[in-house]
Coordinates of C-alpha atoms and ligand atoms in Angstrom, one line a residue:
X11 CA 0.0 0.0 0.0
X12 CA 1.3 3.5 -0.8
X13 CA 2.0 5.1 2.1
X14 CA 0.1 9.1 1.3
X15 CA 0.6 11.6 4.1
X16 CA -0.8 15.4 4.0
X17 CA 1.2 18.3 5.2
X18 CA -1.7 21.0 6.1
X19 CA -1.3 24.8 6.8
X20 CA -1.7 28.1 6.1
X21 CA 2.1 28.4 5.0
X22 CA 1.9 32.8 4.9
X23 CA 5.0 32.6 4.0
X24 CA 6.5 28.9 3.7
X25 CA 9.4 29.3 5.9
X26 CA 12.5 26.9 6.2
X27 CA 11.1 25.3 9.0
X28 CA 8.2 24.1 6.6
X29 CA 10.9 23.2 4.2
X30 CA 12.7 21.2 7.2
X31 CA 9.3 19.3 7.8
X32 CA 8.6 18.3 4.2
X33 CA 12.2 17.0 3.6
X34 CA 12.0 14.6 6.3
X35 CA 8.2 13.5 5.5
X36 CA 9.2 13.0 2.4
X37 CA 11.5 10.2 3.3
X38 CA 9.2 8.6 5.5
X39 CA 6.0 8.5 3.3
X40 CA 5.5 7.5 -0.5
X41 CA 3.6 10.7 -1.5
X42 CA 3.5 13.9 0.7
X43 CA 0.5 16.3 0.0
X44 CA 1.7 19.9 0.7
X45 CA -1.9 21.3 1.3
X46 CA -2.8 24.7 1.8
X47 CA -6.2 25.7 3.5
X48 CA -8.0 28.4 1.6
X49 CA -8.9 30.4 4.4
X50 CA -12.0 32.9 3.5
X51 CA -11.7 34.5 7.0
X52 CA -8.2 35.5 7.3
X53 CA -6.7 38.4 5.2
X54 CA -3.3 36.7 4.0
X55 CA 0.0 38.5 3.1
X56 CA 0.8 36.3 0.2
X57 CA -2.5 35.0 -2.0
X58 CA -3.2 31.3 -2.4
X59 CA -2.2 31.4 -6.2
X60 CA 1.4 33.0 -4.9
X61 CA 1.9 30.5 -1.7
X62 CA 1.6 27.9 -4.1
X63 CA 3.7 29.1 -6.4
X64 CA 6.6 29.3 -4.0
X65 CA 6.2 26.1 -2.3
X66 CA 6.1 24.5 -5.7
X67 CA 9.7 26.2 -6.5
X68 CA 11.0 25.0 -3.0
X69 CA 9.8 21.8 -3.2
X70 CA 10.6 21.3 -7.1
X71 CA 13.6 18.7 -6.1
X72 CA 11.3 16.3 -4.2
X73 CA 9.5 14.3 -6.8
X74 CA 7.1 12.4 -4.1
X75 CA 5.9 15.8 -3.0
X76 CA 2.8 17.9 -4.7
X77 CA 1.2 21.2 -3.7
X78 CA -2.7 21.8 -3.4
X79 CA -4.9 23.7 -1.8
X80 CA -8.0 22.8 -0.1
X81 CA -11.2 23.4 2.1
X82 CA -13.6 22.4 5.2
X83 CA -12.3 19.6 6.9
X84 CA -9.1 18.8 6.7
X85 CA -9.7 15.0 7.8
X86 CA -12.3 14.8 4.6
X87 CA -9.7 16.2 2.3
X88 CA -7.1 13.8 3.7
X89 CA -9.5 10.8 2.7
X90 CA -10.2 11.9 -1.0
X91 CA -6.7 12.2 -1.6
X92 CA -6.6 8.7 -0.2
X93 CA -3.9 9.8 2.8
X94 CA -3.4 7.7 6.2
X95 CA -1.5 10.6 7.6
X96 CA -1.4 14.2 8.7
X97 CA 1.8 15.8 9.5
X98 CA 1.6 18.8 12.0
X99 CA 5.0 20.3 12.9
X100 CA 5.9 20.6 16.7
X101 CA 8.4 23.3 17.7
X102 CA 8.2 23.6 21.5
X103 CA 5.7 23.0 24.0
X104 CA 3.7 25.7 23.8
X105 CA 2.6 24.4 20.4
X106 CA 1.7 20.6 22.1
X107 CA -1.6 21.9 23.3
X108 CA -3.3 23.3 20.6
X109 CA -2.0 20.7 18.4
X110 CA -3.1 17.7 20.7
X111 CA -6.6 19.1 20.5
X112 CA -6.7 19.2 16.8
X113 CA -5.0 15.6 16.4
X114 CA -7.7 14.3 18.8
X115 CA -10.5 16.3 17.5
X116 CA -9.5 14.9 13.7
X117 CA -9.2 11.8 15.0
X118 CA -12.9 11.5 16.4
X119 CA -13.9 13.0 13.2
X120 CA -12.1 10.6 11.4
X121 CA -10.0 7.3 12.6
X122 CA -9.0 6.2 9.5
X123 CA -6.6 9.6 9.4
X124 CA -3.6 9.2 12.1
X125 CA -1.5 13.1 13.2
X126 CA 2.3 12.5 12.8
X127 CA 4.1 15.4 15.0
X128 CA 7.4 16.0 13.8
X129 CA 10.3 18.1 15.2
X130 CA 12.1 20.4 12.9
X131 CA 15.7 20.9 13.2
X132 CA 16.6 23.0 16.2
X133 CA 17.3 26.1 13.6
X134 CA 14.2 26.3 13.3
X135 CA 12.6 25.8 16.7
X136 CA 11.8 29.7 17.0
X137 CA 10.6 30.4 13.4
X138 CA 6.9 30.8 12.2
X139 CA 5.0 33.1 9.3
X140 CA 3.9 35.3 11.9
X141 CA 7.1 36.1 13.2
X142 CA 9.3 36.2 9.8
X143 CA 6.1 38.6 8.5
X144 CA 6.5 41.0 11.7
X145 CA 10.4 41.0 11.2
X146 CA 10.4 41.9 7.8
X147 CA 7.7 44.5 8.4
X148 CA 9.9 46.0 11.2
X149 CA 13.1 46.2 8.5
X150 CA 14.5 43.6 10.3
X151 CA 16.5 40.3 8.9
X152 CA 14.5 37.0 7.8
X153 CA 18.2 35.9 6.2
X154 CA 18.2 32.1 6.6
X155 CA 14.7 31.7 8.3
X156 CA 12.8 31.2 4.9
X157 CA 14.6 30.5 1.1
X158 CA 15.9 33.5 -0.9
X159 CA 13.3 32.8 -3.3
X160 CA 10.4 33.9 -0.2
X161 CA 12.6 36.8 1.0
X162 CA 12.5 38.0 -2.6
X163 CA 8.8 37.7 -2.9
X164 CA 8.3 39.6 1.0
X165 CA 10.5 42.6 -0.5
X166 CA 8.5 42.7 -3.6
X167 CA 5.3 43.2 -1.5
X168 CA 7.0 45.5 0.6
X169 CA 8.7 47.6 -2.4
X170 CA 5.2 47.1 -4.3
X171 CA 3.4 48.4 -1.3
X172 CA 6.0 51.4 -1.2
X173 CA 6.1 51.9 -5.0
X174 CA 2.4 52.6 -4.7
X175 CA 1.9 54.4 -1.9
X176 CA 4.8 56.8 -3.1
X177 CA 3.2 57.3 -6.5
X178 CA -0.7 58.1 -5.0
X179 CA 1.7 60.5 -2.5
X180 CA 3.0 62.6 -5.7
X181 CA -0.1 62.3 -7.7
X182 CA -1.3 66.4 -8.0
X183 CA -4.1 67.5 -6.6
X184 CA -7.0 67.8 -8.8
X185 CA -8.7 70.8 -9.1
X186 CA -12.2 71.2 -8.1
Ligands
PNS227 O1 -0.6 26.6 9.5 P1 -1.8 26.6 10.4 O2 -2.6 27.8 10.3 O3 -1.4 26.2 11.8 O4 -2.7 25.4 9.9 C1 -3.9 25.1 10.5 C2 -4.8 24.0 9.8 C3 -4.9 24.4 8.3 C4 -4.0 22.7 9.8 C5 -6.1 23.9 10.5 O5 -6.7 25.2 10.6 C6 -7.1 23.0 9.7 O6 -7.0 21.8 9.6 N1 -8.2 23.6 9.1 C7 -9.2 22.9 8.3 C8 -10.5 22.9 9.0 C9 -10.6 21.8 9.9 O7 -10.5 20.6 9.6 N2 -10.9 22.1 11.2 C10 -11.0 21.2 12.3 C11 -9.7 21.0 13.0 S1 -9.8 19.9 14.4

């Protein structure tokens, strides 16, 4: 039996811990499902289209790993794609809590599906979206936390951001 496992989350950015995750998941299971949740209630930095996009340029040296996107349950998704695993990434404690209560929850939901924590490398025991976002945002370094290819896409944003905000600044004023 081909062992399928999915790798869910919101991934806004993908960060090298992600990348650290999908490398080892990757040796352990057949086919690894990289599986981002399109999230109508969340305003994300990066759109689905674009997350995909850079996880599929990251990933592009695995050839058991595919990206997609998906919503509702994440235990029903896991099914159709015909997975018997979800990888959820555990970087310290704090994280155990919430996480358990989602692996249980999924698991009442859904039996068939077993939750697979996995450790990252200690690197990256500190990193998350949230916190490379706020860094960036603050003009501070994201060097080595997520791929080049991610910081070039934040500065982008950023630059876009400024770019346009600098050109509606100069725009005259029209005359009434
Ligand atoms: O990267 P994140 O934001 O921590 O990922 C959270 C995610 C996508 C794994 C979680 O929100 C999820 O599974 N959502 C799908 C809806 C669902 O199944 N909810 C019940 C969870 S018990």
């Amino acid at each position: 039996m081909k062992r399928v496992a999915i790798y869910p989350g919101s991934f806004d950015p993908p960060t090298n811990g992600h990348l650290d995750l999908i490398e080892r998941s990757a040796k352990i299971f057949d086919e690894l499902v990289v599986a981002i949740l399109i999230n109508e209630e969340k305003q994300p930095l990066f759109s689905i289209d674009e997350r995909c996009a850079m996880l599929r340029d990251m990933t592009r040296r695995f050839d058991n790993v595919s990206i997609d996107t998906f919503n509702g349950l994440l235990v029903d998704y896991a099914v159709s794609r015909g997975a018997q695993a979800v990888i959820r990434g555990i970087r310290a404690i704090s994280d155990y809590e919430y996480e358990l209560q989602m692996a249980l929850m999924n698991r009442k939901l859904q039996p068939r599906v077993e939750t697979v924590f996995m450790m990252p490398a200690e690197a990256y025991s500190y990193v998350s979206s949230r916190l490379v976002k706020e860094i960036f945002r603050l003009g501070g370094s994201v060097k080595g936390l997520v791929p080049q290819l991610v910081e070039t896409r934040l500065q982008e944003k950023v630059n876009g951001r400024t770019a346009r905000t600098h050109k509606v600044a100069r725009m005259p004023r029209r005359s009434r």
